[in-house]
Amino acid sequence: MKILMTASEAVPYAKTGGLADAVSALSLALAKLGHEVRIVIPRYYGINRGELTQVEGAMGVHVGGGEEWCAVYTTALPGSPKKNPVKVFFIDHEKFFGRDGIYGTPAEPDFLDNPRRFTFFCRAAFQLCRKTSWYPDVLHAHDWPTALVPVFLKFGERHGEFANTVSVLTIHNLGYQGIYSKDNFWYTNLGWNDFYAAGFEDWNMMNLLKAGLYSADKLNTVSPNYAEETKTHVQGFRLDGVLRHRSADYMGILNGIDSGLWNPKTDDLLPQKYSVQDMSGKAKAKEALQREFSLSGKSDVPIIGMVTRLTGQKGVGALFGPAYGSAWSICRDMNLQFVLIGTGESWCENELRSLSGRLSNFKAQIGYSENQSHLIEAGADFFLMPSQYEPCGLNQMYSLAYGTLPIVRNTGGLADTVSNYNEEKGTGTGFMFNDLTPSAIYNTVGWAVWAYYNRPKHIEAMRIRGMKQDFSWEKSAKVYIAMYESALNPAP
Ligand code: ADP
Ligand code: GLC
């Protein structure tokens, strides 16, 4: 099968969150199953053209009643199977992508011209196929930035070489929908009939994700539980009605983890590799983590770790909200250490700096670092994710693979991947709570710390149980193939 992934992020080139991990890892898993997979992303300023090969000739893209010219670059995705590499294509357009930031910058979090940038990019995906004379069976779009791909396929492009092509749209995060003024609609080159027929209309605005959800042949999100939650008023972000309407074509497929990058047996970013058979490397990682974050080097104190975007979705209000958040009392009352790396909303960054100054057992690093994120996953005893909502969540799966027990809210993909500790039987792989309140987080962290000191055998067994779980992408990739096949051969 020929599959084109159209996305705004893909590791190792551009990443703001798990979307980038998922796009590349799914592509590799599909290629390993023998499918022909290509990825197309914008050539953001930070992606070095010097390391890519230019595709000969400029490419014209029809948008906004005119033509925009761009260049195209390509390379093979690292980790690709030798005989069947995943080719990555980059759309290079100075005006739209020659600047810092993917969707915005701290000063301008959502670039004013985002609807145009991504309208252009989605049209360019079709042109790329023509330019390279390579036509996919499946056009696979991800989140609002490429939600116009299924729309363009259904409204205008499905003819000629694209006559039998189908589209799939994956929701990685329903909280971001690409809602913009209708003034931007003309840029799509669609007619006003299509505006209503495709479902763009949203309280007199233009909603890109909504149009994609109406237009794609199949839809999915990144965990079965989140698929159910999004069909409810509480978690549906106003699109629950659309998703209920499309429920026959909508499913949840759990993300996997890239075991080439996230595997304690092979992880070069750790001081010493480790496995279920020999856990000594985990103790070494704990020492290194304490050194890295200037925490006192005690081996018998539990470390709670976090690696996160600092936004409401991640539950940071209940944890770090000035005056009411529970992090301060957790660190004051309990014999533990707390480390965090993250970036995001400035109130939260400021609060983290303030807590780091007031508490000797709390250390936060404001920034983004692959090295430190691996060290936290390996060196911590517990990994905290009090998410308000979580489509899948990768970090809790990384934690399980590294023998670090997740403490999570019972929501979305967290509920699909973690099972709650049972004190009587010693079963489970982590610690869970239902309500996103400071006291629920406090109590659950307290419960985990209690088990650490009083039920060490249970903790040991839980670590091993987590490490033995199979979160490989191969399993999920097969479900994606089944979804593609059902789109290509719809039931009569
Ligand atoms: P989301 O995509 O909603 O942020 P996920 O758990 O799916 O949540 O994925 C987050 C990804 O981003 C993980 O790979 C995580 O390690 C990474 N990440 C987030 N913040 C940082 C950071 N400050 N430094 C390094 N990696 C980070
Ligand atoms: C999103 C979600 C996260 C998910 C990731 C990859 O960013 O917030 O839960 O794991 O996409 O699908």
Coordinates of C-alpha atoms and ligand atoms in Angstrom, one line a residue:
M1 CA 0.0 0.0 0.0
K2 CA 1.2 3.6 -0.7
I3 CA 0.7 6.0 2.1
L4 CA 1.5 9.7 2.3
M5 CA 1.6 11.1 5.8
T6 CA 0.9 14.9 5.7
A7 CA 1.9 16.5 9.0
S8 CA 3.1 19.7 10.6
E9 CA 5.7 17.9 12.8
A10 CA 7.9 14.8 12.6
V11 CA 10.9 13.7 14.6
P12 CA 13.8 14.3 14.3
Y13 CA 13.1 17.5 12.2
A14 CA 10.3 19.4 14.0
K15 CA 8.6 18.7 17.3
T16 CA 6.5 20.4 19.9
G17 CA 4.9 17.3 21.3
G18 CA 3.9 13.7 20.9
L19 CA 2.5 14.3 17.4
A20 CA 6.0 14.4 16.0
D21 CA 6.9 11.1 17.7
A22 CA 3.8 9.4 16.5
V23 CA 4.0 10.5 12.8
S24 CA 7.6 9.2 12.4
A25 CA 7.2 6.0 14.5
L26 CA 4.0 5.0 12.8
S27 CA 5.6 5.6 9.4
L28 CA 8.6 3.4 10.3
A29 CA 6.4 0.7 11.6
L30 CA 4.3 0.7 8.4
A31 CA 7.5 0.5 6.3
K32 CA 8.7 -2.4 8.3
L33 CA 5.5 -4.2 7.4
G34 CA 6.4 -3.7 3.8
H35 CA 4.3 -0.6 2.9
E36 CA 5.6 2.3 0.9
V37 CA 5.4 5.3 3.1
R38 CA 6.3 9.0 2.5
I39 CA 6.1 11.9 4.9
V40 CA 5.7 15.5 3.9
I41 CA 6.3 18.4 6.4
P42 CA 7.1 22.1 6.0
R43 CA 10.8 23.0 5.8
Y44 CA 10.9 25.2 8.9
Y45 CA 13.7 27.5 9.4
G46 CA 15.4 25.3 12.0
I47 CA 15.7 22.3 9.5
N48 CA 19.1 22.5 7.9
R49 CA 18.8 22.4 4.1
G50 CA 22.5 21.4 3.9
E51 CA 21.6 17.9 5.2
L52 CA 18.8 17.4 2.6
T53 CA 18.8 16.7 -1.2
Q54 CA 16.9 19.2 -3.3
V55 CA 14.3 17.8 -5.7
E56 CA 15.0 19.4 -9.1
G57 CA 12.9 22.4 -10.2
A58 CA 10.5 24.7 -8.4
M59 CA 7.0 23.7 -7.6
G60 CA 3.9 25.9 -8.2
V61 CA 0.9 25.6 -5.8
H62 CA -2.5 27.1 -6.6
V63 CA -3.9 29.0 -3.6
G64 CA -5.8 32.2 -3.1
G65 CA -6.5 32.7 -6.7
G66 CA -2.8 32.8 -7.6
E67 CA 0.3 30.6 -7.5
E68 CA 2.9 30.3 -4.8
W69 CA 6.3 28.9 -5.7
C70 CA 8.3 26.7 -3.4
A71 CA 11.3 24.3 -3.4
V72 CA 11.2 20.7 -2.3
Y73 CA 13.8 18.8 -0.4
T74 CA 14.0 15.2 0.6
T75 CA 15.9 12.7 2.7
A76 CA 15.4 9.2 4.2
L77 CA 13.9 9.0 7.7
P78 CA 16.6 7.7 10.2
G79 CA 15.8 4.2 11.4
S80 CA 14.2 3.3 8.1
P81 CA 14.4 -0.3 6.9
K82 CA 17.3 -0.4 4.3
K83 CA 15.3 -1.9 1.5
N84 CA 12.2 0.2 2.0
P85 CA 13.2 3.6 3.4
V86 CA 10.6 6.1 4.5
K87 CA 11.2 9.2 2.3
V88 CA 10.6 12.5 3.9
F89 CA 9.8 15.5 1.8
F90 CA 10.1 19.1 2.9
I91 CA 8.1 22.0 1.4
D92 CA 10.4 25.1 1.4
H93 CA 8.7 28.4 1.2
E94 CA 10.4 31.4 2.6
K95 CA 7.4 33.6 3.3
F96 CA 5.5 31.0 5.2
F97 CA 8.1 28.9 6.9
G98 CA 11.4 30.9 6.9
R99 CA 11.0 32.1 10.5
D100 CA 11.5 30.8 14.0
G101 CA 8.7 28.7 15.5
I102 CA 6.3 26.0 14.1
Y103 CA 2.9 27.5 15.0
G104 CA 4.2 30.6 16.7
T105 CA 6.7 32.1 19.1
P106 CA 6.4 33.0 22.8
A107 CA 5.6 36.6 21.6
E108 CA 3.0 35.4 19.0
P109 CA 1.8 31.9 20.0
D110 CA -0.4 31.5 17.0
F111 CA 1.0 33.2 13.9
L112 CA -1.6 35.4 12.3
D113 CA -1.1 33.8 8.9
N114 CA -1.4 30.2 10.2
P115 CA -4.5 29.5 8.2
R116 CA -2.7 30.6 5.0
R117 CA 0.5 28.8 5.9
F118 CA -1.3 25.5 6.3
T119 CA -3.7 25.9 3.5
F120 CA -0.8 26.4 1.2
F121 CA 1.0 23.4 2.8
C122 CA -2.1 21.1 2.3
R123 CA -2.4 22.1 -1.4
A124 CA 1.4 21.6 -1.8
A125 CA 1.0 17.9 -0.7
F126 CA -1.1 17.2 -3.8
Q127 CA 1.3 19.1 -6.0
L128 CA 4.2 17.1 -4.5
C129 CA 2.5 13.8 -5.7
R130 CA 2.2 15.2 -9.2
K131 CA 5.8 16.5 -9.2
T132 CA 7.2 13.2 -8.1
S133 CA 4.7 11.1 -10.1
W134 CA 3.9 9.2 -7.0
Y135 CA 0.3 8.8 -6.1
P136 CA -0.8 7.3 -2.7
D137 CA -3.6 5.0 -2.0
V138 CA -4.0 6.7 1.4
L139 CA -3.6 10.3 2.3
H140 CA -3.1 10.4 6.0
A141 CA -3.6 13.7 7.8
H142 CA -2.9 14.6 11.4
D143 CA -4.6 17.3 13.5
W144 CA -5.9 20.7 12.3
P145 CA -2.8 21.8 10.4
T146 CA -3.3 19.1 7.7
A147 CA -7.1 18.7 8.1
L148 CA -7.6 20.4 4.7
V149 CA -6.0 17.4 3.0
P150 CA -9.1 15.3 3.3
V151 CA -11.2 18.3 2.4
F152 CA -9.3 19.1 -0.7
L153 CA -9.4 15.4 -1.7
K154 CA -13.2 15.3 -1.4
F155 CA -13.9 18.7 -2.8
G156 CA -12.0 18.9 -6.1
E157 CA -8.9 16.7 -6.1
R158 CA -10.4 13.2 -6.3
H159 CA -10.0 12.6 -10.0
G160 CA -7.3 11.5 -12.4
E161 CA -4.5 9.8 -10.5
F162 CA -6.2 10.6 -7.2
A163 CA -9.5 8.9 -8.3
N164 CA -9.1 6.0 -6.0
T165 CA -7.2 7.7 -3.2
V166 CA -8.8 7.7 0.3
S167 CA -8.2 9.9 3.2
V168 CA -7.7 9.3 6.9
L169 CA -7.6 12.0 9.6
T170 CA -6.0 11.3 13.0
I171 CA -7.0 13.4 16.0
H172 CA -4.0 13.8 18.3
N173 CA -5.5 16.6 20.3
L174 CA -9.1 17.8 20.0
G175 CA -8.3 20.9 22.0
Y176 CA -6.7 22.6 19.0
Q177 CA -9.0 23.0 16.0
G178 CA -7.6 25.7 13.8
I179 CA -10.5 28.2 14.2
Y180 CA -10.0 31.4 12.2
S181 CA -11.9 34.2 10.6
K182 CA -13.8 33.3 7.4
D183 CA -11.7 36.0 5.7
N184 CA -9.1 33.3 5.3
F185 CA -11.4 31.0 3.4
W186 CA -10.8 32.5 0.0
Y187 CA -7.2 31.2 0.2
T188 CA -8.4 27.6 -0.1
N189 CA -9.7 28.2 -3.6
L190 CA -13.0 26.4 -2.6
G191 CA -16.4 27.9 -3.2
W192 CA -18.8 29.1 -0.6
N193 CA -21.0 26.0 -1.2
D194 CA -18.1 23.9 -0.1
F195 CA -17.7 26.0 3.0
Y196 CA -21.1 24.7 4.2
A197 CA -21.0 21.3 2.6
A198 CA -17.6 20.5 4.1
G199 CA -18.6 21.7 7.5
F200 CA -16.1 24.6 7.9
E201 CA -18.8 26.8 9.4
D202 CA -18.5 27.3 13.2
W203 CA -20.4 30.2 14.7
N204 CA -19.5 32.4 11.7
M205 CA -15.9 31.3 11.9
M206 CA -13.9 28.8 9.9
N207 CA -13.0 25.6 11.7
L208 CA -10.4 23.6 9.8
L209 CA -10.5 20.5 12.0
K210 CA -14.3 20.3 11.8
A211 CA -14.2 20.4 8.0
G212 CA -11.6 17.6 8.1
L213 CA -13.7 15.5 10.4
Y214 CA -16.7 15.8 8.0
S215 CA -14.6 15.1 4.9
A216 CA -12.1 12.3 5.7
D217 CA -13.1 8.8 4.7
K218 CA -12.0 7.4 8.1
L219 CA -11.2 9.1 11.4
N220 CA -9.4 7.9 14.4
T221 CA -7.8 9.2 17.6
V222 CA -4.9 7.8 19.5
S223 CA -6.5 5.6 22.2
P224 CA -9.8 3.7 22.4
N225 CA -10.8 5.4 25.7
Y226 CA -10.2 8.9 24.3
A227 CA -12.3 8.0 21.2
E228 CA -15.2 7.3 23.6
E229 CA -14.6 10.4 25.7
T230 CA -14.6 12.7 22.6
K231 CA -18.1 11.6 21.8
T232 CA -19.3 13.2 25.1
H233 CA -20.2 16.7 25.9
V234 CA -17.5 16.9 28.6
Q235 CA -14.5 16.0 26.5
G236 CA -15.8 16.7 23.0
F237 CA -14.6 20.3 22.7
R238 CA -17.9 21.2 20.9
L239 CA -17.2 18.6 18.2
D240 CA -18.7 15.6 20.1
G241 CA -21.8 15.9 17.9
V242 CA -19.7 15.6 14.7
L243 CA -17.9 12.6 16.1
R244 CA -21.1 10.9 17.2
H245 CA -22.4 11.6 13.7
R246 CA -19.3 9.9 12.2
S247 CA -19.0 7.2 14.8
A248 CA -19.3 4.4 12.2
D249 CA -16.0 5.6 10.7
Y250 CA -14.3 6.7 13.9
M251 CA -12.2 4.5 16.2
G252 CA -9.4 4.7 18.7
I253 CA -6.0 3.2 18.0
L254 CA -3.4 3.3 20.8
N255 CA -0.1 4.9 19.9
G256 CA 3.0 2.8 20.4
I257 CA 6.5 3.8 21.4
D258 CA 9.5 3.9 19.2
S259 CA 11.6 1.2 20.8
G260 CA 14.7 2.3 18.8
L261 CA 14.6 5.6 20.8
W262 CA 12.9 4.7 24.0
N263 CA 14.5 1.5 25.3
P264 CA 16.6 1.2 28.5
K265 CA 18.5 -1.8 26.9
T266 CA 19.9 0.4 24.1
D267 CA 19.5 4.0 25.3
D268 CA 22.8 5.8 24.7
L269 CA 21.6 8.9 26.7
L270 CA 21.8 6.9 30.0
P271 CA 25.0 6.4 32.0
Q272 CA 24.4 2.7 31.9
K273 CA 21.9 0.6 30.0
Y274 CA 19.6 -1.8 31.9
S275 CA 17.0 -4.4 31.6
V276 CA 14.6 -6.6 33.7
Q277 CA 17.5 -9.0 34.2
D278 CA 19.9 -6.4 35.5
M279 CA 18.5 -3.2 37.0
S280 CA 21.8 -1.8 38.2
G281 CA 21.7 0.8 35.4
K282 CA 18.5 2.3 36.9
A283 CA 20.3 3.1 40.1
K284 CA 23.1 4.7 38.1
A285 CA 20.5 6.8 36.3
K286 CA 19.0 7.9 39.6
E287 CA 22.5 9.1 40.8
A288 CA 23.1 10.9 37.5
L289 CA 19.7 12.5 37.7
Q290 CA 20.3 13.8 41.3
R291 CA 23.7 15.2 40.2
E292 CA 22.2 16.8 37.1
F293 CA 19.5 18.6 39.0
S294 CA 21.7 19.3 42.1
L295 CA 19.6 17.2 44.5
S296 CA 21.2 15.5 47.5
G297 CA 22.4 12.0 46.4
K298 CA 20.3 9.7 48.6
S299 CA 19.4 6.4 47.0
D300 CA 16.6 5.6 49.5
V301 CA 14.4 8.6 48.7
P302 CA 11.8 8.3 46.0
I303 CA 12.0 10.7 43.0
I304 CA 8.9 12.0 41.3
G305 CA 9.6 13.1 37.7
M306 CA 7.7 15.1 35.1
V307 CA 8.5 16.0 31.5
T308 CA 5.7 18.1 30.1
R309 CA 4.3 21.0 28.2
L310 CA 3.2 23.5 30.8
T311 CA -0.4 24.0 29.7
G312 CA -3.9 23.4 31.2
Q313 CA -4.2 20.1 29.4
K314 CA -1.5 18.7 31.5
G315 CA -3.1 19.5 34.8
V316 CA -0.5 22.0 35.9
G317 CA -3.1 24.3 37.5
A318 CA -4.0 21.8 40.3
L319 CA -0.3 21.1 40.8
F320 CA 1.4 24.4 40.5
G321 CA -1.4 27.0 40.7
P322 CA -0.1 29.8 42.9
A323 CA -1.4 29.4 46.5
Y324 CA -3.7 26.4 45.8
G325 CA -1.5 23.9 43.8
S326 CA -0.5 20.8 45.7
A327 CA 3.2 20.6 44.7
W328 CA 4.4 22.8 47.5
S329 CA 2.7 20.8 50.2
I330 CA 3.7 17.5 48.6
C331 CA 7.4 18.6 48.8
R332 CA 7.0 20.0 52.3
D333 CA 5.2 17.1 53.8
M334 CA 6.7 14.1 52.2
N335 CA 10.2 12.6 52.2
L336 CA 10.8 12.7 48.4
Q337 CA 12.5 14.6 45.6
F338 CA 10.7 16.2 42.7
V339 CA 12.2 17.0 39.3
L340 CA 10.6 18.5 36.3
I341 CA 11.6 19.7 32.8
G342 CA 9.1 21.7 30.7
T343 CA 8.2 24.8 28.9
G344 CA 4.9 26.6 28.4
E345 CA 2.7 29.2 29.9
S346 CA 4.7 31.9 31.6
W347 CA 2.7 32.0 34.9
C348 CA 3.6 28.3 35.3
E349 CA 7.3 28.8 34.4
N350 CA 7.4 31.6 37.0
E351 CA 5.8 29.5 39.7
L352 CA 8.2 26.6 39.0
R353 CA 11.2 29.0 39.4
S354 CA 9.7 30.3 42.6
L355 CA 9.2 26.7 44.0
S356 CA 12.7 25.7 43.1
G357 CA 14.0 28.7 45.1
R358 CA 11.8 27.8 48.2
L359 CA 12.1 24.0 48.4
S360 CA 15.4 22.1 48.6
N361 CA 13.8 18.9 47.3
F362 CA 12.1 20.5 44.2
K363 CA 14.1 21.2 41.0
A364 CA 12.6 22.4 37.8
Q365 CA 14.4 23.1 34.6
I366 CA 12.6 25.5 32.2
G367 CA 13.5 24.3 28.7
Y368 CA 13.5 21.5 26.3
S369 CA 16.1 18.7 26.5
E370 CA 16.0 15.2 25.0
N371 CA 19.0 14.2 27.3
Q372 CA 17.3 15.3 30.5
S373 CA 13.9 13.8 29.5
H374 CA 15.6 10.4 29.1
L375 CA 17.4 10.8 32.4
I376 CA 14.2 11.6 34.2
E377 CA 12.3 8.7 32.6
A378 CA 15.1 6.3 33.7
G379 CA 16.2 7.9 37.0
A380 CA 12.9 8.7 38.6
D381 CA 10.9 6.2 40.7
F382 CA 7.5 7.7 39.8
F383 CA 6.3 9.7 36.8
L384 CA 3.5 12.2 37.4
M385 CA 0.9 13.0 34.7
P386 CA -2.2 14.7 36.3
S387 CA -3.7 15.5 32.8
Q388 CA -7.0 17.2 32.4
Y389 CA -7.4 15.2 29.2
E390 CA -4.9 13.0 27.4
P391 CA -5.6 11.6 23.9
C392 CA -2.9 9.0 24.4
G393 CA 0.2 10.3 26.2
L394 CA 3.6 8.9 25.4
N395 CA 5.5 9.7 28.6
Q396 CA 3.6 7.2 30.8
M397 CA 4.5 4.4 28.3
Y398 CA 8.1 5.5 28.2
S399 CA 8.0 5.4 32.1
L400 CA 6.6 1.9 32.1
A401 CA 9.3 0.8 29.7
Y402 CA 11.9 2.3 32.0
G403 CA 10.6 0.7 35.2
T404 CA 9.3 4.1 36.5
L405 CA 5.8 3.9 37.9
P406 CA 3.3 6.3 36.5
I407 CA 1.0 8.3 38.8
V408 CA -1.8 9.4 36.4
R409 CA -5.3 10.8 36.3
N410 CA -7.8 8.2 35.1
T411 CA -8.5 9.7 31.7
G412 CA -7.9 9.2 27.9
G413 CA -5.0 7.0 26.9
L414 CA -3.7 7.1 30.5
A415 CA -6.6 4.8 31.5
D416 CA -5.8 2.5 28.6
T417 CA -2.2 2.1 29.4
V418 CA -1.8 2.1 33.2
S419 CA -3.5 -0.2 35.6
N420 CA -4.1 0.8 39.2
Y421 CA -2.1 -0.6 42.1
N422 CA -4.0 -3.0 44.3
E423 CA -2.6 -3.0 47.8
E424 CA -4.0 -6.4 48.8
K425 CA -2.7 -8.3 45.8
G426 CA 0.2 -6.1 44.8
T427 CA -1.1 -6.0 41.2
G428 CA -1.1 -3.0 38.8
T429 CA 1.5 -0.9 37.0
G430 CA 0.9 2.6 38.5
F431 CA -1.2 4.8 40.7
M432 CA -4.5 6.5 39.5
F433 CA -6.9 9.1 40.6
N434 CA -10.2 10.4 39.2
D435 CA -10.6 14.1 40.1
L436 CA -8.3 16.8 38.9
T437 CA -8.0 18.5 42.3
P438 CA -4.9 19.5 44.4
S439 CA -6.0 17.1 47.1
A440 CA -6.5 14.1 44.8
I441 CA -2.9 14.6 43.5
Y442 CA -1.6 15.1 47.0
N443 CA -3.3 11.9 48.2
T444 CA -2.2 9.8 45.3
V445 CA 1.4 10.9 45.4
G446 CA 1.2 10.2 49.1
W447 CA -0.1 6.7 48.4
A448 CA 2.7 6.0 46.0
V449 CA 5.4 7.3 48.4
W450 CA 3.8 5.1 51.2
A451 CA 4.0 2.0 49.0
Y452 CA 7.7 2.9 48.1
Y453 CA 8.6 2.9 51.8
N454 CA 6.3 0.2 53.1
R455 CA 5.7 -2.2 50.2
P456 CA 9.1 -2.4 48.4
K457 CA 8.3 -5.9 47.0
H458 CA 5.2 -4.7 45.4
I459 CA 7.0 -1.7 43.8
E460 CA 9.7 -4.0 42.5
A461 CA 7.1 -6.3 40.9
M462 CA 5.2 -3.4 39.4
R463 CA 8.4 -2.1 37.8
I464 CA 9.1 -5.4 36.2
R465 CA 5.5 -5.8 35.1
G466 CA 5.6 -2.4 33.4
M467 CA 8.9 -3.1 31.6
K468 CA 7.6 -6.4 30.2
Q469 CA 4.5 -4.8 28.5
D470 CA 4.4 -4.6 24.8
F471 CA 3.8 -1.0 23.5
S472 CA 5.4 -1.7 20.1
W473 CA 4.1 0.3 17.1
E474 CA 3.9 -2.9 15.1
K475 CA 0.7 -3.9 16.8
S476 CA -0.9 -0.5 16.2
A477 CA 0.4 -0.2 12.7
K478 CA -1.5 -3.4 11.8
V479 CA -4.7 -1.8 13.0
Y480 CA -4.0 1.3 10.9
I481 CA -3.6 -0.9 7.9
A482 CA -7.0 -2.5 8.6
M483 CA -8.5 1.0 8.8
Y484 CA -6.9 2.0 5.5
E485 CA -8.2 -1.2 3.9
S486 CA -11.7 -0.6 5.2
A487 CA -11.5 2.9 3.6
L488 CA -10.3 1.5 0.3
N489 CA -12.9 -1.2 0.2
P490 CA -16.0 0.2 1.9
A491 CA -18.7 -2.2 2.8
P492 CA -21.5 -2.2 0.2
Ligands
ADP1 P1 1.8 15.9 24.2 O1 2.1 15.6 22.8 O2 0.4 16.3 24.6 O3 2.8 17.0 24.7 P2 2.8 13.2 24.8 O4 3.0 12.5 26.1 O5 2.2 12.5 23.8 O6 2.1 14.6 25.1 O7 4.2 13.6 24.2 C1 5.1 14.5 24.7 C2 6.5 14.3 24.0 O8 7.2 15.5 24.1 C3 7.3 13.2 24.7 O9 8.1 12.6 23.7 C4 8.1 14.1 25.7 O10 9.2 13.4 26.1 C5 8.4 15.3 24.9 N1 8.6 16.5 25.7 C6 7.7 17.4 26.2 N2 8.2 18.4 26.9 C7 9.6 18.2 26.8 C8 10.7 18.9 27.3 N3 10.6 20.0 28.0 N4 11.9 18.4 27.0 C9 12.1 17.2 26.3 N5 11.0 16.5 25.8 C10 9.8 17.0 26.1
GLC2 C1 -1.1 14.9 21.4 C2 -1.7 14.4 22.7 C3 -1.0 13.3 23.3 C4 -0.6 12.2 22.3 C5 0.1 12.8 21.1 C6 0.6 11.8 20.1 O1 -0.2 15.9 21.5 O2 -1.8 15.5 23.6 O3 -1.8 12.7 24.3 O4 0.1 11.2 22.9 O5 -0.6 13.8 20.5 O6 -0.5 11.2 19.5

